[in-house]
Coordinates of C-alpha atoms and ligand atoms in Angstrom, one line a residue:
M1 CA -19.1 -2.9 22.9
E2 CA -21.2 -3.8 19.9
K3 CA -21.1 -6.6 17.3
F4 CA -23.1 -7.7 14.3
V5 CA -24.8 -11.0 14.5
I6 CA -25.7 -12.4 11.1
K7 CA -27.7 -15.5 10.3
G8 CA -26.5 -16.2 6.8
G9 CA -28.0 -17.8 3.7
R10 CA -30.8 -15.2 3.0
T11 CA -31.1 -13.9 -0.5
L12 CA -31.1 -10.1 -0.7
T13 CA -33.9 -8.6 -2.7
G14 CA -35.5 -5.2 -3.1
E15 CA -34.1 -1.6 -3.3
V16 CA -31.4 0.2 -1.4
E17 CA -30.7 3.9 -1.3
I18 CA -27.0 4.9 -1.3
S19 CA -25.8 7.7 1.0
G20 CA -23.3 10.5 0.3
A21 CA -19.7 9.7 -0.2
K22 CA -17.5 9.4 2.9
N23 CA -14.3 10.3 1.1
A24 CA -15.9 13.4 -0.4
A25 CA -17.5 14.4 2.9
V26 CA -14.3 14.3 4.9
A27 CA -12.7 16.7 2.3
I28 CA -15.6 19.0 1.8
I29 CA -16.4 19.5 5.5
P30 CA -13.0 21.0 6.3
A31 CA -13.1 22.9 3.0
V32 CA -15.9 25.0 4.5
I33 CA -13.3 26.8 6.6
L34 CA -12.1 28.5 3.4
S35 CA -15.4 30.3 2.9
D36 CA -16.1 33.8 4.3
E37 CA -19.8 32.9 4.7
P38 CA -21.8 29.9 6.0
C39 CA -22.3 26.9 3.8
I40 CA -25.1 24.3 3.6
L41 CA -24.0 20.7 2.8
E42 CA -26.6 18.2 1.6
N43 CA -26.5 14.4 1.2
V44 CA -24.0 14.3 4.2
P45 CA -23.8 10.6 5.3
Q46 CA -24.4 9.9 9.0
I47 CA -21.2 8.1 9.7
S48 CA -18.6 8.4 12.5
D49 CA -16.0 10.0 10.2
V50 CA -18.4 12.8 9.4
S51 CA -19.2 13.3 13.2
I52 CA -15.4 13.5 13.9
S53 CA -14.9 16.1 11.1
L54 CA -17.8 18.2 12.4
R55 CA -16.6 17.8 16.0
I56 CA -13.2 19.1 15.0
L57 CA -14.9 22.2 13.4
I58 CA -17.0 22.8 16.5
E59 CA -14.0 22.5 18.9
M60 CA -12.2 25.1 16.7
G61 CA -15.1 27.5 17.0
A62 CA -17.5 26.8 14.1
D63 CA -21.2 26.8 14.4
V64 CA -22.7 23.5 13.1
K65 CA -26.4 22.8 12.8
F66 CA -28.2 19.9 11.3
L67 CA -31.2 21.1 9.2
D68 CA -32.3 17.5 8.7
K69 CA -30.7 14.1 9.0
N70 CA -28.4 14.6 6.0
T71 CA -28.2 18.4 5.7
V72 CA -25.8 20.5 7.7
R73 CA -25.3 24.2 7.9
I74 CA -21.7 25.1 8.8
D75 CA -20.6 28.6 9.8
A76 CA -16.8 28.4 10.1
T77 CA -16.2 32.2 10.3
G78 CA -15.7 32.0 14.1
I79 CA -12.6 29.9 13.7
T80 CA -9.5 32.0 14.6
E81 CA -6.9 29.5 15.8
P82 CA -5.7 27.1 13.0
I83 CA -4.8 24.3 15.4
V84 CA -6.0 20.7 15.5
P85 CA -4.5 18.9 18.5
Y86 CA -3.8 15.2 18.7
E87 CA -6.9 14.4 20.8
M88 CA -9.1 15.6 18.0
A89 CA -7.0 14.5 15.0
K90 CA -6.1 11.0 16.2
H91 CA -9.5 9.4 15.4
M92 CA -9.3 9.9 11.7
R93 CA -6.5 9.9 9.2
A94 CA -8.3 12.3 7.0
S95 CA -8.0 15.0 9.6
Y96 CA -4.9 15.9 7.7
Y97 CA -7.2 17.8 5.3
F98 CA -7.4 20.4 8.0
L99 CA -3.7 21.1 7.2
G100 CA -4.5 22.2 3.6
T101 CA -7.7 24.1 4.5
L102 CA -6.3 26.0 7.5
L103 CA -3.1 26.8 5.5
G104 CA -5.3 28.1 2.6
K105 CA -7.3 30.3 5.0
F106 CA -4.7 31.4 7.6
K107 CA -1.4 30.8 5.8
R108 CA -0.5 28.8 8.9
A109 CA -1.6 25.5 10.4
R110 CA -0.7 23.2 13.3
V111 CA -2.3 19.8 13.0
A112 CA -1.3 16.5 14.8
M113 CA 0.6 14.2 12.5
P114 CA -1.7 11.3 11.3
G115 CA -1.0 8.1 13.2
G116 CA 0.0 4.7 12.0
C117 CA -2.6 2.6 10.2
Y118 CA -3.3 -0.9 9.2
L119 CA -3.1 -0.7 5.4
G120 CA 0.7 -0.5 5.6
D121 CA 3.1 2.4 5.4
R122 CA 1.3 5.7 4.6
P123 CA 3.7 8.6 4.4
I124 CA 2.6 12.2 3.8
D125 CA 5.8 13.3 2.0
Q126 CA 3.8 14.3 -1.1
H127 CA 1.5 16.6 0.9
L128 CA 4.5 18.3 2.5
K129 CA 6.3 18.5 -0.9
A130 CA 3.3 20.4 -2.3
F131 CA 3.0 22.7 0.7
T132 CA 6.7 23.5 0.5
A133 CA 6.3 24.3 -3.3
L134 CA 3.6 26.8 -2.4
G135 CA 6.2 28.7 -0.3
T136 CA 5.6 27.3 3.2
E137 CA 7.9 26.1 5.8
C138 CA 6.9 22.7 7.3
T139 CA 8.3 21.3 10.5
L140 CA 7.4 18.5 12.8
D141 CA 7.2 19.7 16.4
H142 CA 6.3 17.2 19.2
G143 CA 4.0 15.2 17.0
M144 CA 2.4 18.3 15.4
I145 CA 3.0 19.4 11.8
D146 CA 3.6 23.1 11.9
I147 CA 3.3 24.9 8.6
H148 CA 3.4 28.6 7.9
A149 CA 4.1 31.0 5.0
D150 CA 4.3 34.8 4.6
S151 CA 2.3 34.3 1.5
L152 CA 1.2 31.3 -0.5
I153 CA 2.4 31.5 -4.1
G154 CA 1.1 29.2 -6.9
S155 CA 3.5 26.6 -8.1
Q156 CA 3.9 23.6 -10.4
I157 CA 3.8 20.3 -8.5
Y158 CA 4.5 16.8 -9.9
F159 CA 3.5 14.0 -7.6
D160 CA 5.8 11.0 -7.5
M161 CA 2.7 8.7 -7.3
V162 CA -1.0 9.1 -7.7
T163 CA -2.2 10.2 -4.3
V164 CA -5.8 11.2 -3.4
G165 CA -4.9 12.8 -0.1
A166 CA -2.1 15.0 -1.4
T167 CA -4.1 16.1 -4.5
I168 CA -7.0 17.2 -2.1
N169 CA -4.7 18.9 0.4
T170 CA -2.9 20.8 -2.4
M171 CA -6.2 22.0 -3.9
L172 CA -7.3 23.2 -0.4
A173 CA -4.0 25.0 0.2
A174 CA -3.7 26.5 -3.3
V175 CA -7.3 27.8 -3.8
K176 CA -6.5 31.2 -2.3
A177 CA -2.8 31.3 -3.2
T178 CA -1.5 34.1 -5.4
G179 CA -1.3 33.0 -9.0
M180 CA -1.6 29.6 -10.7
T181 CA -0.9 26.2 -9.2
I182 CA -0.6 23.2 -11.5
I183 CA -0.8 19.7 -10.1
E184 CA 0.6 17.0 -12.4
N185 CA 0.0 13.3 -12.0
A186 CA -3.1 14.3 -9.9
A187 CA -5.5 11.7 -8.6
K188 CA -8.8 11.4 -10.6
E189 CA -11.2 9.9 -8.1
P190 CA -14.8 11.1 -8.1
H191 CA -14.4 12.8 -4.8
I192 CA -11.5 14.9 -6.2
V193 CA -14.0 16.2 -8.8
D194 CA -16.6 16.7 -6.1
L195 CA -14.3 18.8 -4.0
A196 CA -13.4 20.9 -7.0
N197 CA -17.1 21.4 -7.8
F198 CA -17.8 22.5 -4.2
L199 CA -14.8 24.9 -4.2
N200 CA -15.8 26.3 -7.6
S201 CA -19.4 26.8 -6.3
M202 CA -17.9 29.0 -3.6
G203 CA -16.1 31.1 -6.2
A204 CA -12.8 29.1 -6.7
D205 CA -11.2 28.8 -10.1
I206 CA -10.2 25.1 -10.5
M207 CA -9.9 23.4 -13.9
G208 CA -9.1 19.9 -14.9
A209 CA -10.3 18.0 -11.8
G210 CA -10.9 14.4 -13.0
T211 CA -7.9 14.5 -15.3
D212 CA -4.3 14.1 -14.3
V213 CA -3.5 17.8 -14.6
I214 CA -5.4 20.2 -12.3
K215 CA -5.0 23.9 -12.6
I216 CA -5.9 26.2 -9.7
R217 CA -6.0 29.9 -10.2
G218 CA -5.9 31.5 -6.8
V219 CA -8.8 33.8 -5.8
K220 CA -9.0 36.3 -3.0
K221 CA -12.3 35.4 -1.4
L222 CA -14.7 32.4 -1.3
K223 CA -18.4 32.9 -0.6
G224 CA -21.0 30.6 0.9
A225 CA -22.6 27.8 -1.1
T226 CA -25.3 25.1 -0.9
Y227 CA -23.9 21.9 -2.2
A228 CA -25.0 18.2 -2.4
I229 CA -22.2 15.6 -1.9
I230 CA -22.0 12.8 -4.5
P231 CA -23.3 9.3 -3.8
D232 CA -20.8 6.9 -2.3
Q233 CA -19.2 4.8 -5.0
I234 CA -17.8 2.3 -2.4
E235 CA -21.0 1.9 -0.5
A236 CA -22.8 1.2 -3.8
G237 CA -20.1 -1.3 -4.8
T238 CA -20.4 -3.0 -1.4
F239 CA -24.2 -3.5 -1.8
M240 CA -23.7 -4.7 -5.4
I241 CA -21.4 -7.4 -4.1
A242 CA -23.6 -8.2 -1.1
A243 CA -26.5 -8.8 -3.6
A244 CA -24.3 -11.0 -5.9
A245 CA -22.8 -13.0 -2.9
T246 CA -26.3 -14.0 -1.8
R247 CA -27.5 -14.6 -5.4
G248 CA -30.0 -11.8 -4.9
N249 CA -31.8 -9.3 -7.0
V250 CA -31.3 -5.7 -5.8
L251 CA -31.8 -2.3 -7.2
V252 CA -29.0 0.0 -5.9
K253 CA -30.4 3.5 -6.1
N254 CA -28.9 7.0 -5.9
V255 CA -25.7 6.1 -7.7
I256 CA -23.7 7.5 -10.6
P257 CA -23.2 4.4 -12.8
K258 CA -20.2 5.9 -14.5
H259 CA -18.3 5.9 -11.1
L260 CA -19.1 2.2 -10.8
E261 CA -17.8 1.1 -14.2
S262 CA -14.7 -0.7 -13.0
I263 CA -16.7 -2.6 -10.4
T264 CA -19.5 -3.4 -12.9
A265 CA -17.0 -4.7 -15.5
K266 CA -15.4 -7.1 -12.9
L267 CA -18.8 -8.3 -11.6
E268 CA -19.9 -9.1 -15.2
K269 CA -16.7 -11.1 -15.7
I270 CA -17.6 -13.1 -12.5
G271 CA -21.0 -13.9 -14.0
V272 CA -23.2 -11.2 -12.3
T273 CA -25.8 -9.4 -14.3
V274 CA -25.6 -5.6 -13.9
E275 CA -28.3 -3.5 -15.5
E276 CA -27.6 0.3 -15.6
F277 CA -30.2 3.0 -15.3
D278 CA -29.8 6.8 -15.1
D279 CA -29.1 6.8 -11.3
A280 CA -29.4 3.2 -10.3
V281 CA -28.0 -0.3 -11.1
R282 CA -29.8 -3.6 -10.7
I283 CA -27.8 -6.6 -9.7
S284 CA -28.9 -10.2 -10.3
V285 CA -27.3 -13.6 -10.7
D286 CA -28.6 -16.4 -12.9
G287 CA -25.7 -18.7 -13.7
P288 CA -22.5 -19.8 -11.8
L289 CA -20.0 -17.3 -10.4
V290 CA -16.6 -17.8 -12.0
K291 CA -13.0 -16.8 -11.2
T292 CA -11.3 -13.7 -12.5
S293 CA -8.1 -11.6 -11.9
I294 CA -8.1 -8.2 -10.4
K295 CA -5.5 -5.5 -9.7
T296 CA -6.4 -2.5 -7.7
M297 CA -5.4 0.8 -9.3
P298 CA -6.1 4.5 -8.9
H299 CA -9.3 5.7 -10.5
P300 CA -10.6 4.8 -13.1
G301 CA -9.0 1.4 -12.2
F302 CA -10.6 -1.0 -9.8
P303 CA -10.7 0.7 -6.4
T304 CA -8.6 -0.6 -3.5
D305 CA -11.5 0.2 -1.2
M306 CA -13.5 -2.6 -3.0
Q307 CA -10.7 -5.2 -2.8
P308 CA -11.7 -7.0 0.4
Q309 CA -15.4 -7.2 -0.7
I310 CA -14.7 -8.6 -4.2
S311 CA -12.1 -11.0 -2.8
T312 CA -14.9 -12.3 -0.6
L313 CA -17.2 -12.8 -3.6
L314 CA -14.4 -14.7 -5.4
C315 CA -14.3 -17.2 -2.5
L316 CA -17.8 -18.2 -3.6
A317 CA -16.8 -18.4 -7.4
E318 CA -15.7 -21.5 -9.3
G319 CA -11.9 -21.7 -10.0
T320 CA -8.8 -19.9 -8.9
S321 CA -8.7 -16.1 -8.8
I322 CA -5.8 -13.8 -8.4
V323 CA -6.2 -10.5 -6.7
T324 CA -3.3 -8.0 -6.7
E325 CA -3.3 -5.0 -4.3
G326 CA -1.7 -2.1 -6.3
I327 CA -2.1 0.7 -3.8
F328 CA -1.4 -0.4 -0.2
D329 CA 1.3 -2.7 1.3
N330 CA -0.9 -4.4 3.8
R331 CA -4.6 -4.8 2.8
F332 CA -5.1 -8.5 3.2
R333 CA -5.3 -8.6 7.0
Y334 CA -8.9 -9.8 6.7
V335 CA -7.8 -13.0 5.0
D336 CA -7.2 -14.8 8.3
E337 CA -10.7 -14.0 9.4
L338 CA -12.2 -15.3 6.1
R339 CA -10.1 -18.5 6.5
R340 CA -11.9 -19.0 9.8
M341 CA -15.1 -19.1 7.7
G342 CA -13.7 -21.7 5.4
A343 CA -12.1 -19.6 2.7
N344 CA -9.1 -20.9 0.9
I345 CA -6.8 -18.0 0.2
S346 CA -3.0 -17.7 0.2
V347 CA -1.3 -14.4 0.3
D348 CA 2.2 -13.6 -0.9
G349 CA 3.0 -9.9 -0.4
K350 CA 0.5 -7.9 -2.4
V351 CA -1.0 -10.9 -4.2
A352 CA -3.7 -13.2 -3.0
V353 CA -4.6 -16.5 -4.7
I354 CA -8.2 -17.4 -4.0
E355 CA -9.4 -20.9 -4.6
G356 CA -13.2 -20.8 -4.9
V357 CA -14.9 -22.9 -2.2
G358 CA -18.5 -22.6 -3.2
S359 CA -19.8 -21.7 0.2
L360 CA -18.6 -20.3 3.5
M361 CA -19.6 -21.1 7.1
G362 CA -20.5 -18.7 9.9
A363 CA -17.9 -18.1 12.5
P364 CA -16.9 -15.4 15.1
V365 CA -14.6 -12.9 13.4
T366 CA -13.2 -9.4 14.1
A367 CA -13.2 -6.5 11.6
P368 CA -9.6 -5.3 11.1
D369 CA -10.6 -2.1 9.3
L370 CA -13.5 -0.4 7.5
R371 CA -13.6 -2.2 4.1
A372 CA -12.4 -5.5 5.5
G373 CA -15.3 -5.2 8.0
A374 CA -17.8 -4.7 5.2
A375 CA -16.3 -7.8 3.4
L376 CA -16.8 -9.9 6.6
V377 CA -20.5 -8.7 6.6
I378 CA -20.8 -9.9 3.0
A379 CA -19.2 -13.2 4.0
G380 CA -21.6 -13.6 6.9
L381 CA -24.6 -12.9 4.7
A382 CA -23.6 -15.6 2.2
A383 CA -22.4 -18.1 4.8
K384 CA -24.2 -21.1 6.3
G385 CA -24.9 -20.5 9.9
V386 CA -24.2 -17.6 12.3
T387 CA -21.4 -15.1 12.0
E388 CA -20.6 -12.7 14.8
I389 CA -18.4 -9.7 13.8
E390 CA -16.6 -7.7 16.5
D391 CA -15.0 -4.2 16.3
I392 CA -17.8 -2.9 14.1
Y393 CA -16.9 0.7 14.9
H394 CA -14.6 0.4 11.9
I395 CA -17.6 -0.3 9.7
E396 CA -19.6 2.5 11.2
R397 CA -16.9 5.0 10.1
G398 CA -18.0 4.6 6.5
Y399 CA -21.5 3.0 6.1
E400 CA -24.6 4.8 7.1
C401 CA -27.3 2.6 8.8
F402 CA -25.5 -0.5 7.3
E403 CA -27.5 -3.2 9.1
E404 CA -30.8 -1.3 8.7
K405 CA -30.3 -1.1 4.9
L406 CA -29.3 -4.8 4.8
R407 CA -32.3 -5.8 6.9
K408 CA -34.7 -4.0 4.5
L409 CA -33.2 -6.2 1.8
G410 CA -34.1 -9.3 3.8
A411 CA -30.8 -9.9 5.6
D412 CA -31.0 -11.4 9.1
I413 CA -28.5 -9.0 10.8
E414 CA -28.7 -7.3 14.2
K415 CA -26.4 -5.2 16.3
R416 CA -25.9 -6.5 19.8
S417 CA -24.1 -5.0 22.8
F418 CA -21.8 -7.1 24.8
P419 CA -19.6 -6.3 27.8
G420 CA -15.9 -5.6 27.2
T421 CA -13.6 -2.8 26.2
S422 CA -12.2 -2.4 22.8
V423 CA -8.8 -0.9 22.0
R424 CA -9.8 1.5 19.2
K425 CA -7.2 1.5 16.6
V426 CA -6.2 4.5 14.5
A427 CA -8.7 5.2 11.7
L428 CA -7.9 4.9 8.0
Ligands
EPU1 N1 1.5 7.9 -0.6 C1 2.8 8.3 -0.4 N2 3.1 9.6 0.0 C2 2.1 10.5 0.2 C3 0.8 10.1 0.0 C4 0.5 8.8 -0.4 O1 3.8 7.5 -0.5 O2 2.5 11.6 0.6 C5 1.2 6.6 -1.1 C6 0.4 5.8 0.0 O3 1.2 5.2 1.0 C7 -0.4 4.8 -0.9 C8 -0.6 5.6 -2.2 O4 0.4 6.6 -2.2 O5 0.5 3.7 -1.1 C9 -2.0 6.1 -2.4 O6 -2.3 6.9 -1.2 P1 -3.4 8.0 -1.3 O7 -2.8 9.3 -0.8 O8 -4.1 8.0 -2.6 O9 -4.5 7.5 -0.2 P2 -5.2 8.3 1.0 O10 -5.5 9.7 0.5 O11 -4.4 8.2 2.2 C10 -7.6 7.8 0.2 C11 -8.8 7.3 0.8 C12 -8.7 5.8 1.1 C13 -8.4 5.1 -0.3 C14 -7.2 5.7 -0.9 C15 -6.9 5.2 -2.3 C16 -9.8 9.1 2.0 C17 -10.1 9.8 3.3 N3 -9.1 8.0 2.0 O12 -6.5 7.6 1.1 O13 -9.9 5.3 1.6 O14 -8.1 3.7 0.0 O15 -7.4 7.2 -1.1 O16 -8.0 5.4 -3.1 O17 -10.1 9.6 0.9 C18 -11.4 3.9 2.7 O18 -12.3 4.7 2.4 O19 -11.6 2.8 3.3 C19 -10.0 4.3 2.5 C20 -8.9 3.8 3.0

């Protein structure tokens, strides 16, 4: 097993290059199945969720070749059986995107039901509602979701809540359906737009991605494309907060500043200086960090995937901050770990009250999930003394070369192996 060992208290300075977006990559990689020709994807992050997605493709019969570290050529034309068994699907919740894409390609799909997870209840009723509206029959058969249709027919779908996953799955399933599909109350996250751009570059006809109404006119064929995945908004935000928490001065490069607006706005409220350039932001801190209130919301609101990181920063700010989790039922599981480092946080349901403590102290902690793990790294960087973080496989699902990038900024962080077996929990 591996853990991070961090000697805290070093100020981060210098430049960091942001990788491609995890949540775009895990949608775009399965989407290649829809193409009748090979595709080349650029700016693909080297993270374990990408490896899992590619492994699923390979097991199904695709030919996958890395042209360089972050460029991959995928020929999915060899896939004939639209089945993703539990052994392959269980490692990553986003494997449910294979449902939409296999359905779109073969008009049938059999994919293991995503398992439980640690952010609270995460049903997929909206995904199934959309597939049904497109004319499919969906059944649950021994843990597998079985979907088939004689033909996929465009339809109007209104989601009961804003859902990233169901918006993506519907786009994947509808792109080759007959006629027009209209998604209302669609999610607007940057990776929704990225997927639509990728599908359109293959010849799809998708309009409105990035607004709450997406219109998909079905096409008969999709061709190959070469496409670069957008930079990761959450990785960028994580480095912005790491810089702020250590009172550093860091240029965060290869970002789309527009995607960071809600994070930038809150950091400025807290007392952090954020300077915007065309494709970079500079973070610095001169004065005190101060309290604020935050509620996580669908894009363009403050992202739930930044909630643990900014809550950690607020532990270091003066005053009492209130953080409300607006998306998931159970995204404060890291709070117990932060308390071990001296944080003063109380949680009541979806609301956390954070009393600023000025500084944290190093302690052994365990990452409960991906973003919470990143938050504990930030806490360790800012803390006095040594922090050891276990279960870092969570962090490696979503951050490419995290410790190397931090070390280049001056952090004292290393990955160490230690004996033991970890019970790997279902991925987010
Ligand atoms: N929901 C339902 N029914 C559904 C679908 C969603 O009730 O059929 C609820 C969920 O339970 C949740 C809310 O709707 O309360 C929003 O869920 P959404 O579908 O938007 O989330 P997701 O697609 O499962 C993606 C990201 C998450 C990110 C959320 C919110 C991927 C692979 N995952 O999850 O990313 O937190 O959107 O932005 O894109 C992460 O990267 O750490 C991560 C967890």
